[in-house]
CSV table of C-alpha atoms and ligand atoms in Angstrom, one decimal:
chain,number,residue,atom,x,y,z
A,14,MET,CA,-12.5,-45.1,41.0
A,15,LYS,CA,-14.0,-42.7,38.9
A,16,VAL,CA,-16.5,-40.2,40.5
A,17,PHE,CA,-18.8,-38.4,38.1
A,18,PHE,CA,-19.1,-34.8,38.7
A,19,PHE,CA,-22.1,-32.7,37.4
A,20,ILE,CA,-23.2,-33.4,34.1
A,21,LEU,CA,-22.4,-30.5,31.6
A,22,SER,CA,-24.2,-30.5,28.6
A,23,LEU,CA,-21.0,-30.2,26.4
A,24,THR,CA,-22.3,-32.0,23.4
A,25,SER,CA,-22.0,-29.3,21.5
A,26,LEU,CA,-18.5,-29.1,22.1
A,27,GLY,CA,-17.7,-32.4,21.8
A,28,LEU,CA,-16.0,-32.5,25.1
A,29,ALA,CA,-16.6,-35.4,27.3
A,30,ASP,CA,-18.6,-35.3,30.9
A,31,GLU,CA,-16.5,-34.2,34.0
A,32,GLU,CA,-15.4,-36.1,36.3
A,33,ILE,CA,-13.4,-36.1,39.6
A,34,ASN,CA,-9.5,-37.1,39.3
A,35,SER,CA,-9.0,-39.7,42.2
A,36,ARG,CA,-5.0,-39.5,42.1
A,37,TYR,CA,-3.2,-38.1,45.1
A,38,PHE,CA,-2.0,-34.7,44.7
A,39,PRO,CA,1.5,-35.2,44.4
A,40,GLU,CA,4.0,-34.7,47.3
A,41,GLY,CA,5.5,-31.3,47.8
A,42,PHE,CA,2.3,-29.7,46.1
A,43,LYS,CA,1.4,-26.8,48.2
A,44,PHE,CA,-2.3,-25.7,49.4
A,45,GLY,CA,-3.2,-22.2,50.5
A,46,VAL,CA,-5.8,-19.5,50.8
A,47,ALA,CA,-5.4,-15.5,49.7
A,48,ASN,CA,-6.7,-12.3,50.9
A,49,ALA,CA,-5.7,-8.4,50.3
A,50,ALA,CA,-5.4,-5.9,52.8
A,51,PRO,CA,-8.1,-3.2,51.3
A,52,GLN,CA,-10.7,-6.4,51.3
A,53,ILE,CA,-10.3,-7.4,55.0
A,54,GLU,CA,-8.0,-5.4,57.2
A,55,GLY,CA,-10.3,-2.4,57.6
A,56,GLY,CA,-8.7,0.3,59.8
A,57,TRP,CA,-8.6,2.5,57.3
A,58,ILE,CA,-7.3,5.6,58.9
A,59,GLU,CA,-6.0,3.6,61.9
A,60,ASP,CA,-3.1,4.0,64.0
A,61,GLY,CA,-1.5,6.4,60.9
A,62,LYS,CA,-3.0,4.9,57.5
A,63,THR,CA,-3.7,7.4,55.2
A,64,GLU,CA,-6.7,7.1,52.4
A,65,SER,CA,-6.0,4.5,49.4
A,66,ILE,CA,-7.6,5.1,46.3
A,67,TRP,CA,-10.1,2.4,46.8
A,68,ASP,CA,-11.0,4.3,50.4
A,69,HIS,CA,-11.5,7.5,48.5
A,70,PHE,CA,-13.3,5.8,45.5
A,71,ALA,CA,-15.8,4.4,47.9
A,72,HIS,CA,-16.3,7.5,50.0
A,73,THR,CA,-16.6,9.9,47.1
A,74,HIS,CA,-18.3,7.6,44.8
A,75,PRO,CA,-20.8,5.3,46.5
A,76,GLU,CA,-22.8,5.0,43.6
A,77,MET,CA,-20.5,2.9,41.9
A,78,ILE,CA,-20.0,0.6,44.9
A,79,ILE,CA,-23.2,-1.6,44.4
A,80,ASP,CA,-24.3,-1.7,48.0
A,81,GLY,CA,-22.9,1.8,48.3
A,82,SER,CA,-20.4,0.5,51.2
A,83,THR,CA,-16.9,1.2,52.3
A,84,PRO,CA,-14.1,-0.8,52.9
A,85,ASP,CA,-13.5,1.0,56.5
A,86,ILE,CA,-13.8,-1.9,58.4
A,87,ALA,CA,-14.5,-4.5,55.9
A,88,SER,CA,-13.6,-8.2,58.1
A,89,ASP,CA,-11.8,-6.3,60.6
A,90,SER,CA,-8.6,-8.3,60.2
A,91,TYR,CA,-6.4,-5.3,61.5
A,92,HIS,CA,-7.7,-6.6,64.9
A,93,LYS,CA,-8.9,-9.7,64.2
A,94,TYR,CA,-5.9,-11.2,62.5
A,95,LYS,CA,-4.6,-13.8,64.9
A,96,GLU,CA,-8.3,-15.5,64.5
A,97,ASP,CA,-7.4,-15.6,60.9
A,98,VAL,CA,-4.2,-17.1,61.0
A,99,ALA,CA,-5.7,-19.4,63.9
A,100,LEU,CA,-8.2,-20.1,60.7
A,101,VAL,CA,-5.5,-20.8,58.2
A,102,LYS,CA,-3.9,-23.2,60.8
A,103,ALA,CA,-6.8,-25.2,61.6
A,104,MET,CA,-6.9,-25.9,58.0
A,105,GLY,CA,-3.4,-27.4,57.5
A,106,LEU,CA,-2.6,-25.0,54.6
A,107,ASP,CA,0.9,-24.3,53.7
A,108,HIS,CA,0.7,-20.8,52.7
A,109,TYR,CA,-1.2,-17.8,53.6
A,110,ARG,CA,-1.5,-15.1,50.6
A,111,LEU,CA,-1.7,-11.7,52.0
A,112,SER,CA,-1.2,-7.8,51.0
A,113,ILE,CA,0.5,-5.0,52.5
A,114,ALA,CA,-1.4,-1.8,52.2
A,115,TRP,CA,1.0,1.0,51.1
A,116,SER,CA,-0.5,3.7,52.7
A,117,ARG,CA,0.0,1.9,56.1
A,118,ILE,CA,3.4,1.7,55.9
A,119,LEU,CA,3.9,5.2,54.2
A,120,PRO,CA,1.2,7.3,54.8
A,121,THR,CA,2.8,9.9,52.4
A,122,GLY,CA,3.1,7.6,49.4
A,123,TYR,CA,6.7,8.3,49.6
A,124,THR,CA,9.5,7.0,51.9
A,125,ASP,CA,10.1,9.8,53.9
A,126,LYS,CA,7.7,8.7,57.0
A,127,VAL,CA,7.7,5.3,57.7
A,128,ASN,CA,4.6,4.5,59.8
A,129,GLN,CA,5.8,2.4,62.8
A,130,ALA,CA,2.3,1.1,64.0
A,131,GLY,CA,1.9,-0.2,60.3
A,132,VAL,CA,5.2,-1.7,60.2
A,133,GLN,CA,4.5,-3.5,63.8
A,134,TYR,CA,0.9,-5.0,62.5
A,135,TYR,CA,2.5,-6.7,59.9
A,136,LYS,CA,5.6,-7.8,62.2
A,137,ASN,CA,3.0,-9.1,64.2
A,138,LEU,CA,0.7,-10.8,61.8
A,139,PHE,CA,3.9,-12.5,60.2
A,140,ALA,CA,5.2,-13.5,63.7
A,141,GLU,CA,1.9,-15.0,64.2
A,142,LEU,CA,1.9,-17.5,60.9
A,143,LYS,CA,5.4,-18.4,61.6
A,144,ALA,CA,4.2,-19.6,65.1
A,145,ALA,CA,1.2,-21.3,63.2
A,146,ASN,CA,4.1,-22.7,60.8
A,147,VAL,CA,2.6,-21.0,58.2
A,148,GLU,CA,4.3,-19.6,54.7
A,149,PRO,CA,3.3,-16.0,54.1
A,150,MET,CA,2.8,-15.4,50.5
A,151,VAL,CA,3.1,-11.3,50.3
A,152,THR,CA,1.4,-9.1,47.5
A,153,LEU,CA,2.7,-5.6,47.5
A,154,TYR,CA,0.4,-4.2,45.8
A,155,HIS,CA,-3.4,-5.0,45.6
A,156,TRP,CA,-4.7,-2.1,43.8
A,157,ASP,CA,-4.7,0.2,47.0
A,158,LEU,CA,-2.3,2.9,45.8
A,159,PRO,CA,-1.9,5.9,48.3
A,160,GLN,CA,-4.6,8.5,47.3
A,161,VAL,CA,-1.9,11.3,47.4
A,162,LEU,CA,0.1,9.7,44.8
A,163,GLU,CA,-3.3,9.8,42.6
A,164,ASP,CA,-3.8,13.6,43.5
A,165,GLN,CA,0.0,15.0,43.0
A,166,LEU,CA,1.0,12.9,40.1
A,167,GLY,CA,-1.7,11.0,38.4
A,168,GLY,CA,-1.1,7.8,39.8
A,169,TRP,CA,-0.2,4.6,37.5
A,170,LEU,CA,-0.4,7.2,34.5
A,171,ASN,CA,2.9,8.8,35.7
A,172,GLU,CA,6.1,6.7,35.5
A,173,THR,CA,7.9,8.2,38.5
A,174,VAL,CA,4.8,6.2,40.3
A,175,ALA,CA,7.0,3.0,39.3
A,176,ASP,CA,10.2,4.3,40.8
A,177,LEU,CA,8.2,5.2,44.2
A,178,PHE,CA,6.7,1.8,43.8
A,179,ALA,CA,10.1,0.2,43.8
A,180,GLU,CA,11.1,2.5,46.9
A,181,TYR,CA,8.2,1.2,48.6
A,182,ALA,CA,9.3,-2.4,47.6
A,183,ARG,CA,12.8,-2.4,48.8
A,184,LEU,CA,11.8,-0.8,51.8
A,185,CYS,CA,9.2,-3.7,52.3
A,186,PHE,CA,12.1,-6.3,51.7
A,187,GLU,CA,14.4,-4.7,54.3
A,188,LEU,CA,12.0,-4.4,56.8
A,189,PHE,CA,10.4,-7.8,56.5
A,190,LYS,CA,13.9,-9.8,55.4
A,191,ASP,CA,13.1,-12.2,58.2
A,192,ASP,CA,9.7,-13.0,58.2
A,193,VAL,CA,8.6,-13.1,54.1
A,194,LYS,CA,10.6,-15.4,51.6
A,195,MET,CA,7.3,-15.5,49.0
A,196,TRP,CA,6.8,-11.8,47.4
A,197,ILE,CA,4.6,-10.8,44.8
A,198,THR,CA,4.8,-7.4,43.6
A,199,ILE,CA,1.6,-6.4,41.5
A,200,ASN,CA,-2.0,-8.3,41.8
A,201,GLU,CA,-3.7,-8.1,38.4
A,202,SER,CA,-2.3,-5.6,36.5
A,203,LYS,CA,-5.4,-5.6,34.2
A,204,GLN,CA,-7.8,-4.8,36.7
A,205,VAL,CA,-5.6,-2.2,38.2
A,206,CYS,CA,-5.2,-0.7,34.3
A,207,GLN,CA,-7.9,-1.8,31.9
A,208,VAL,CA,-10.8,-1.0,34.9
A,209,GLY,CA,-9.0,1.7,37.0
A,210,TYR,CA,-7.4,3.7,34.1
A,211,GLY,CA,-9.5,2.5,30.9
A,212,MET,CA,-13.1,2.2,31.8
A,213,GLY,CA,-13.0,3.8,35.1
A,214,ALA,CA,-15.1,1.3,36.8
A,215,TYR,CA,-12.8,0.7,39.3
A,216,ALA,CA,-10.6,3.2,41.7
A,217,PRO,CA,-9.4,5.8,40.8
A,218,GLY,CA,-12.1,5.7,38.2
A,219,VAL,CA,-10.3,7.4,35.1
A,220,VAL,CA,-12.1,7.2,32.2
A,221,SER,CA,-9.5,7.0,29.1
A,222,ASN,CA,-10.5,3.9,27.3
A,223,GLY,CA,-7.9,2.6,25.0
A,224,ILE,CA,-5.5,5.3,26.0
A,225,GLY,CA,-4.8,5.5,30.0
A,226,GLU,CA,-4.8,1.5,30.2
A,227,TYR,CA,-2.1,1.0,28.2
A,228,ILE,CA,-0.1,3.9,29.4
A,229,CYS,CA,-0.8,2.4,33.1
A,230,THR,CA,0.0,-1.0,31.9
A,231,LYS,CA,3.6,-0.2,30.6
A,232,ASN,CA,4.4,1.9,34.2
A,233,VAL,CA,3.0,-1.1,36.0
A,234,ILE,CA,5.3,-3.4,34.3
A,235,LEU,CA,8.2,-1.2,34.7
A,236,ALA,CA,7.3,-0.8,38.5
A,237,HIS,CA,7.0,-4.8,38.8
A,238,ALA,CA,10.5,-4.8,36.8
A,239,LYS,CA,12.2,-2.5,39.2
A,240,ALA,CA,11.0,-4.0,42.3
A,241,TYR,CA,12.1,-7.6,40.7
A,242,HIS,CA,15.8,-6.1,40.1
A,243,ILE,CA,16.0,-4.9,43.7
A,244,TYR,CA,15.0,-7.7,45.1
A,245,ASP,CA,17.2,-10.1,42.8
A,246,GLU,CA,20.2,-7.7,43.5
A,247,GLU,CA,20.2,-6.5,46.9
A,248,PHE,CA,18.0,-8.9,48.8
A,249,ARG,CA,17.8,-12.5,47.0
A,250,ALA,CA,21.2,-13.9,48.2
A,251,THR,CA,20.4,-13.7,51.7
A,252,ASN,CA,16.5,-13.8,51.8
A,253,LYS,CA,16.5,-16.9,49.6
A,254,GLY,CA,13.0,-16.6,48.5
A,255,THR,CA,11.0,-16.1,45.0
A,256,ILE,CA,9.5,-13.2,43.4
A,257,THR,CA,7.0,-12.6,40.7
A,258,ILE,CA,3.9,-10.8,39.5
A,259,VAL,CA,-0.1,-12.0,39.5
A,260,ILE,CA,-1.4,-12.2,36.0
A,261,ASP,CA,-5.4,-13.5,35.7
A,262,THR,CA,-7.3,-14.3,32.8
A,263,THR,CA,-10.7,-16.3,32.1
A,264,TRP,CA,-10.0,-19.2,29.4
A,265,PHE,CA,-11.4,-18.3,26.3
A,266,GLU,CA,-12.6,-21.2,24.7
A,267,PRO,CA,-13.3,-20.7,20.6
A,268,GLY,CA,-17.0,-20.8,19.7
A,269,SER,CA,-16.2,-23.1,16.7
A,270,ASP,CA,-13.8,-25.2,14.9
A,271,SER,CA,-13.4,-22.5,12.4
A,272,GLU,CA,-10.1,-20.6,11.6
A,273,GLU,CA,-11.6,-17.3,12.4
A,274,ASP,CA,-13.1,-18.4,16.0
A,275,GLN,CA,-9.9,-19.9,16.7
A,276,GLU,CA,-8.0,-16.8,16.1
A,277,ALA,CA,-10.4,-14.8,17.7
A,278,ALA,CA,-10.0,-16.8,21.1
A,279,GLU,CA,-6.4,-16.8,20.8
A,280,ARG,CA,-6.4,-12.8,20.1
A,281,MET,CA,-8.5,-12.5,23.3
A,282,LEU,CA,-6.2,-14.5,25.5
A,283,GLN,CA,-3.3,-12.2,23.8
A,284,PHE,CA,-5.2,-8.8,24.6
A,285,THR,CA,-6.4,-10.3,28.1
A,286,PHE,CA,-3.1,-12.4,29.3
A,287,GLY,CA,-0.4,-11.9,27.2
A,288,LEU,CA,-0.6,-8.3,26.9
A,289,TYR,CA,0.6,-8.1,30.8
A,290,ALA,CA,2.7,-11.3,30.5
A,291,ASN,CA,4.6,-11.2,27.3
A,292,PRO,CA,6.5,-8.2,28.1
A,293,ILE,CA,7.6,-10.1,31.6
A,294,PHE,CA,8.1,-13.4,30.0
A,295,MET,CA,9.3,-12.8,26.7
A,296,GLY,CA,10.4,-9.1,26.5
A,297,ASN,CA,7.8,-7.6,24.4
A,298,TRP,CA,3.6,-7.0,24.1
A,299,PRO,CA,2.1,-9.8,22.0
A,300,GLN,CA,3.0,-8.8,18.1
A,301,VAL,CA,-1.0,-9.3,17.7
A,302,VAL,CA,-1.6,-6.8,20.1
A,303,ILE,CA,1.3,-4.5,18.7
A,304,ASP,CA,-0.4,-4.9,15.1
A,305,ARG,CA,-3.8,-4.2,16.0
A,306,ILE,CA,-3.4,-1.2,18.2
A,307,ALA,CA,-0.7,0.4,15.7
A,308,GLU,CA,-3.4,-0.2,12.7
A,309,ARG,CA,-6.2,1.0,14.2
A,310,SER,CA,-4.6,4.1,16.1
A,311,GLU,CA,-3.3,5.3,12.7
A,312,LEU,CA,-7.0,5.0,11.2
A,313,GLU,CA,-8.3,7.0,13.9
A,314,GLY,CA,-5.6,9.7,13.3
A,315,PHE,CA,-3.1,9.4,16.2
A,316,SER,CA,0.5,10.1,15.3
A,317,SER,CA,1.9,6.7,16.9
A,318,SER,CA,0.4,3.8,18.7
A,319,ARG,CA,-1.7,4.3,21.4
A,320,LEU,CA,0.0,1.5,22.9
A,321,PRO,CA,3.6,3.0,24.3
A,322,ALA,CA,6.6,0.9,22.7
A,323,PHE,CA,9.1,-0.5,24.8
A,324,THR,CA,12.5,0.7,24.4
A,325,ASP,CA,15.3,-1.9,23.5
A,326,GLU,CA,16.7,-1.1,26.8
A,327,GLU,CA,13.3,-1.7,28.8
A,328,ILE,CA,13.0,-5.0,26.9
A,329,VAL,CA,16.2,-6.4,27.9
A,330,TYR,CA,15.3,-5.0,31.9
A,331,ILE,CA,12.1,-6.4,31.7
A,332,LYS,CA,12.5,-9.8,30.0
A,333,GLY,CA,12.9,-12.5,32.6
A,334,THR,CA,11.7,-10.8,35.7
A,335,TYR,CA,9.9,-13.7,37.3
A,336,ASP,CA,10.5,-16.8,39.3
A,337,TYR,CA,7.4,-18.4,38.6
A,338,LEU,CA,4.0,-18.1,36.9
A,339,ALA,CA,1.3,-16.6,39.1
A,340,LEU,CA,-1.9,-16.9,38.0
A,341,ASN,CA,-5.4,-15.9,39.0
A,342,HIS,CA,-8.3,-17.7,37.1
A,343,TYR,CA,-11.9,-18.0,37.8
A,344,SER,CA,-14.1,-18.7,34.9
A,345,THR,CA,-14.5,-18.9,31.3
A,346,LEU,CA,-16.3,-17.7,28.1
A,347,MET,CA,-16.7,-18.5,24.7
A,348,VAL,CA,-15.4,-16.4,21.6
A,349,ASN,CA,-16.2,-15.8,18.5
A,350,ALA,CA,-14.6,-14.0,15.3
A,351,THR,CA,-16.9,-11.1,14.5
A,352,ALA,CA,-16.5,-7.8,12.2
A,353,ASP,CA,-13.9,-5.2,13.3
A,354,ALA,CA,-15.8,-2.4,15.4
A,355,PRO,CA,-15.6,0.4,13.2
A,356,ILE,CA,-12.9,3.1,13.4
A,357,GLY,CA,-14.3,6.0,16.0
A,358,ASP,CA,-13.3,6.5,19.5
A,359,PRO,CA,-10.3,4.6,20.8
A,360,SER,CA,-11.2,1.6,23.0
A,361,TYR,CA,-9.5,-1.5,24.3
A,362,ASP,CA,-13.0,-4.0,23.3
A,363,ASN,CA,-12.6,-2.2,19.7
A,364,ASP,CA,-9.0,-3.0,19.6
A,365,ILE,CA,-9.8,-6.8,20.4
A,366,SER,CA,-13.3,-6.8,18.5
A,367,VAL,CA,-14.4,-10.4,19.2
A,368,LEU,CA,-18.1,-11.3,20.7
A,369,THR,CA,-17.8,-13.6,24.2
A,370,TRP,CA,-20.7,-15.2,25.7
A,371,ARG,CA,-21.6,-17.9,28.3
A,372,GLN,CA,-23.0,-21.3,27.5
A,373,PRO,CA,-26.6,-21.1,29.2
A,374,GLU,CA,-26.0,-24.4,30.8
A,375,TRP,CA,-22.6,-23.9,32.6
A,376,PRO,CA,-23.5,-23.8,36.2
A,377,SER,CA,-23.5,-20.2,37.6
A,378,GLY,CA,-22.1,-19.1,40.9
A,379,SER,CA,-25.4,-16.9,41.0
A,380,ALA,CA,-23.3,-14.1,40.1
A,381,ASP,CA,-23.2,-12.5,36.7
A,382,TRP,CA,-19.9,-12.7,35.7
A,383,PHE,CA,-19.4,-16.5,36.8
A,384,ALA,CA,-19.1,-19.5,35.3
A,385,VAL,CA,-18.3,-23.0,36.5
A,386,VAL,CA,-15.9,-24.6,33.9
A,387,PRO,CA,-13.2,-26.6,35.3
A,388,TRP,CA,-12.3,-27.7,32.1
A,389,GLY,CA,-11.6,-24.4,31.2
A,390,MET,CA,-8.7,-24.1,33.7
A,391,ARG,CA,-7.1,-27.4,32.6
A,392,ARG,CA,-7.2,-25.8,29.0
A,393,LEU,CA,-5.7,-22.3,30.4
A,394,LEU,CA,-3.2,-24.2,31.9
A,395,VAL,CA,-2.2,-26.6,28.5
A,396,TRP,CA,-2.4,-23.0,26.7
A,397,LEU,CA,0.1,-21.4,29.4
A,398,LYS,CA,2.5,-24.2,28.7
A,399,LYS,CA,2.3,-24.4,25.4
A,400,THR,CA,2.8,-20.3,25.1
A,401,TYR,CA,5.6,-19.8,27.9
A,402,GLY,CA,7.2,-23.1,28.3
A,403,ASP,CA,7.6,-25.4,30.5
A,404,VAL,CA,7.4,-22.8,33.5
A,405,GLU,CA,6.8,-23.4,37.0
A,406,ILE,CA,3.1,-22.4,37.9
A,407,ILE,CA,1.1,-21.6,41.1
A,408,ILE,CA,-2.5,-20.7,41.3
A,409,THR,CA,-2.8,-17.7,43.5
A,410,GLU,CA,-6.6,-17.2,43.3
A,411,ASN,CA,-9.4,-19.2,42.4
A,412,GLY,CA,-12.8,-19.8,43.9
A,413,LEU,CA,-16.5,-19.2,43.7
A,414,SER,CA,-18.4,-15.9,43.9
A,415,ASP,CA,-22.1,-16.2,45.1
A,416,ASN,CA,-24.4,-13.5,45.9
A,417,THR,CA,-26.6,-15.3,48.6
A,418,GLY,CA,-23.9,-16.1,51.2
A,419,ILE,CA,-25.4,-19.6,51.9
A,420,MET,CA,-23.8,-21.6,54.7
A,421,GLU,CA,-24.6,-25.0,53.0
A,422,ASP,CA,-22.5,-24.3,50.1
A,423,ASP,CA,-22.4,-27.5,48.2
A,424,HIS,CA,-21.8,-25.6,45.0
A,425,ARG,CA,-18.7,-24.2,46.3
A,426,VAL,CA,-17.3,-27.5,47.5
A,427,SER,CA,-18.3,-29.1,43.9
A,428,TYR,CA,-16.3,-25.7,42.4
A,429,TYR,CA,-13.3,-26.4,44.2
A,430,GLN,CA,-13.5,-30.1,43.7
A,431,GLY,CA,-13.7,-29.9,39.8
A,432,TYR,CA,-11.4,-27.1,39.6
A,433,LEU,CA,-8.7,-29.0,41.8
A,434,SER,CA,-9.7,-32.0,39.8
A,435,ALA,CA,-8.8,-30.0,36.7
A,436,CYS,CA,-5.5,-29.1,38.6
A,437,LEU,CA,-4.6,-32.9,38.8
A,438,ASP,CA,-5.7,-33.7,35.1
A,439,ALA,CA,-3.1,-30.7,34.1
A,440,ILE,CA,-0.4,-32.3,36.3
A,441,TYR,CA,-1.0,-35.9,35.3
A,442,GLU,CA,-1.9,-35.9,32.1
A,443,ASP,CA,-0.6,-32.7,30.6
A,444,GLU,CA,2.8,-32.8,32.5
A,445,VAL,CA,2.0,-28.9,33.8
A,446,ASN,CA,4.2,-27.9,35.8
A,447,LEU,CA,1.7,-27.0,38.7
A,448,SER,CA,3.0,-26.9,42.2
A,449,ALA,CA,0.9,-25.1,44.5
A,450,TYR,CA,-2.8,-23.9,44.6
A,451,THR,CA,-4.4,-20.8,46.6
A,452,ALA,CA,-7.9,-20.7,47.1
A,453,TRP,CA,-10.0,-17.3,47.2
A,454,SER,CA,-10.9,-16.8,49.9
A,455,ILE,CA,-10.8,-18.4,53.4
A,456,ILE,CA,-13.5,-15.3,54.9
A,457,ASP,CA,-15.6,-12.9,53.3
A,458,ASP,CA,-14.6,-9.7,52.5
A,459,TRP,CA,-15.3,-6.6,50.8
A,460,GLU,CA,-15.3,-7.6,47.2
A,461,TRP,CA,-14.6,-3.9,45.5
A,462,THR,CA,-17.6,-2.3,43.4
A,463,LEU,CA,-19.6,-5.3,44.8
A,464,GLY,CA,-19.2,-4.5,48.5
A,465,TYR,CA,-20.5,-6.7,50.9
A,466,THR,CA,-22.6,-8.4,48.5
A,467,SER,CA,-20.6,-11.1,46.6
A,468,PHE,CA,-19.2,-13.7,48.9
A,469,LEU,CA,-16.1,-16.2,48.3
A,470,GLY,CA,-15.2,-17.1,51.9
A,471,MET,CA,-14.9,-20.6,53.0
A,472,TYR,CA,-15.9,-18.4,56.2
A,473,TYR,CA,-19.1,-16.6,56.6
A,474,VAL,CA,-18.5,-13.2,58.2
A,475,ASN,CA,-21.8,-10.9,59.2
A,476,PHE,CA,-20.9,-7.4,58.3
A,477,THR,CA,-23.7,-5.9,60.5
A,478,ASP,CA,-22.4,-8.0,63.5
A,479,PRO,CA,-19.5,-5.4,65.5
A,480,GLU,CA,-17.7,-8.8,66.3
A,481,ARG,CA,-17.6,-9.8,62.5
A,482,THR,CA,-17.7,-13.3,63.7
A,483,ARG,CA,-15.9,-16.1,61.7
A,484,ILE,CA,-18.5,-18.9,61.1
A,485,PRO,CA,-17.6,-21.9,58.9
A,486,ARG,CA,-19.3,-22.9,56.1
A,487,LYS,CA,-19.7,-26.5,54.6
A,488,SER,CA,-16.9,-25.7,52.3
A,489,ALA,CA,-14.4,-25.0,55.1
A,490,SER,CA,-14.3,-28.4,56.5
A,491,TRP,CA,-14.4,-30.1,52.9
A,492,PHE,CA,-11.4,-28.2,52.1
A,493,THR,CA,-9.7,-28.8,55.7
A,494,ASN,CA,-10.2,-32.8,54.8
A,495,MET,CA,-8.9,-32.1,51.1
A,496,VAL,CA,-5.8,-30.8,52.5
A,497,ALA,CA,-5.4,-33.3,55.0
A,498,THR,CA,-5.9,-36.3,52.6
A,499,ARG,CA,-4.5,-34.9,49.6
A,500,CYS,CA,-7.4,-36.3,47.7
A,501,LEU,CA,-10.8,-35.0,46.3
A,502,VAL,CA,-12.9,-38.1,46.6
A,503,ASP,CA,-13.2,-41.1,49.3
A,504,THR,CA,-10.5,-43.3,48.0
A,505,CYS,CA,-7.5,-42.2,46.0
A,506,THR,CA,-4.9,-44.2,44.2
A,507,GLU,CA,-0.8,-43.0,43.9
B,28,NOJ,C1,-9.4,-11.2,41.9
B,28,NOJ,C2,-8.9,-10.1,42.9
B,28,NOJ,O1,-7.6,-10.3,43.1
B,28,NOJ,C3,-9.6,-10.2,44.5
B,28,NOJ,O2,-9.0,-9.1,44.9
B,28,NOJ,C4,-11.1,-10.4,44.0
B,28,NOJ,O3,-11.7,-10.2,45.5
B,28,NOJ,C5,-11.2,-11.8,43.5
B,28,NOJ,N1,-10.7,-11.7,42.1
B,28,NOJ,C6,-12.7,-12.1,43.5
B,28,NOJ,O4,-13.2,-11.5,42.8
């Protein structure tokens, strides 16, 4: 049985109308939801926790946060974690992706003082999940560097921070060795580095376009690799779990069949995904990234490339530090070739030099950055398979951002239905090795610079209500039913 999804005007692209795949999700395919400490916990300086760079950024630069808000209380999960776990359990989910706040465990940033109250919070949370039969998928770094390490060391621009991260990771592997089997080192290095240390729009707000972001990227990749090796050598045999890094990308669709546009879209993917993934999957930066930055750096008068090179030892050390490919994906953009930006001030965008745009007829989630394009996810999954081989893939985030907060969120149901259908297409038609899907998000949260104005939760949270009551939107029951039936339409076939 075929059920037609919304009709997109894709004729200009020569694509068929979207339709919902009516096969069951394969046996063993897992479903989960994701969240992150700085976005839901609150308790920002409670029980010994110290400021993270995001706490500090929101407090010192309210003009950078759309509603001038802070994550001080957020969804108050520090106090309401039992409720959150009950919701996850009621949805019948296999895993719950959450993150540990570094400065809740290590208030000085270093391993000299372990905050027992912080450790206990996560122990309690993991015990609750265990009792609910839900697997924790734990991110060690979801953008919340202890502020003290920014102040003292310059944060991710300093390679020492990679060593400190590795020590923090080792401590967590040890502390939670009986509680956690699915480890993720770092979430979305691109946002950490490009937006945090290049554009300066995210914490810590360092503006160092075309320079800082690449230094940061190398350090983040080294930090990941160090943590991976510690896990591999000291914990894997007994913990028997997995560890990887989460990388995000939009899908970039060539604006035409011309060779130039095809190349531009591929270049964009290499600068947004390959830059962060290739060192880990293949050992080094993508060649097109190496060549373009080297060439532009020389023309700009630098004596060496703004992209720091990996040594031969580093290449061997980093290559292969993944157990599976963890992907965050939300949306799609069109890409056209454009003339190379003139040589002037260094910039990441100029290093890429492409034109991106959105098809006006694409439905949006009412947020500016967003377009609902399920086939983009399928194409991305196929591109990943082509580029990185037949690797196991887990979607660690996908969901609809909307700025109304509406309870009858049919558009979110359509989004999930369309994107999950694209997953089924990729699994059954393209033989992509996709083993799990994680929705962002179960409850509304503090959305970084969008503060409390962007809603992605299947449960509404009223941020002006001290109780922070969680109230189900329509999508919560749709998703729960989908997980129970493992099917996206009324009747499925094997
Ligand atoms: C990706 C980030 O990992 C997450 O923190 C964020 O809230 C979502 N995108 C939605 O914007």
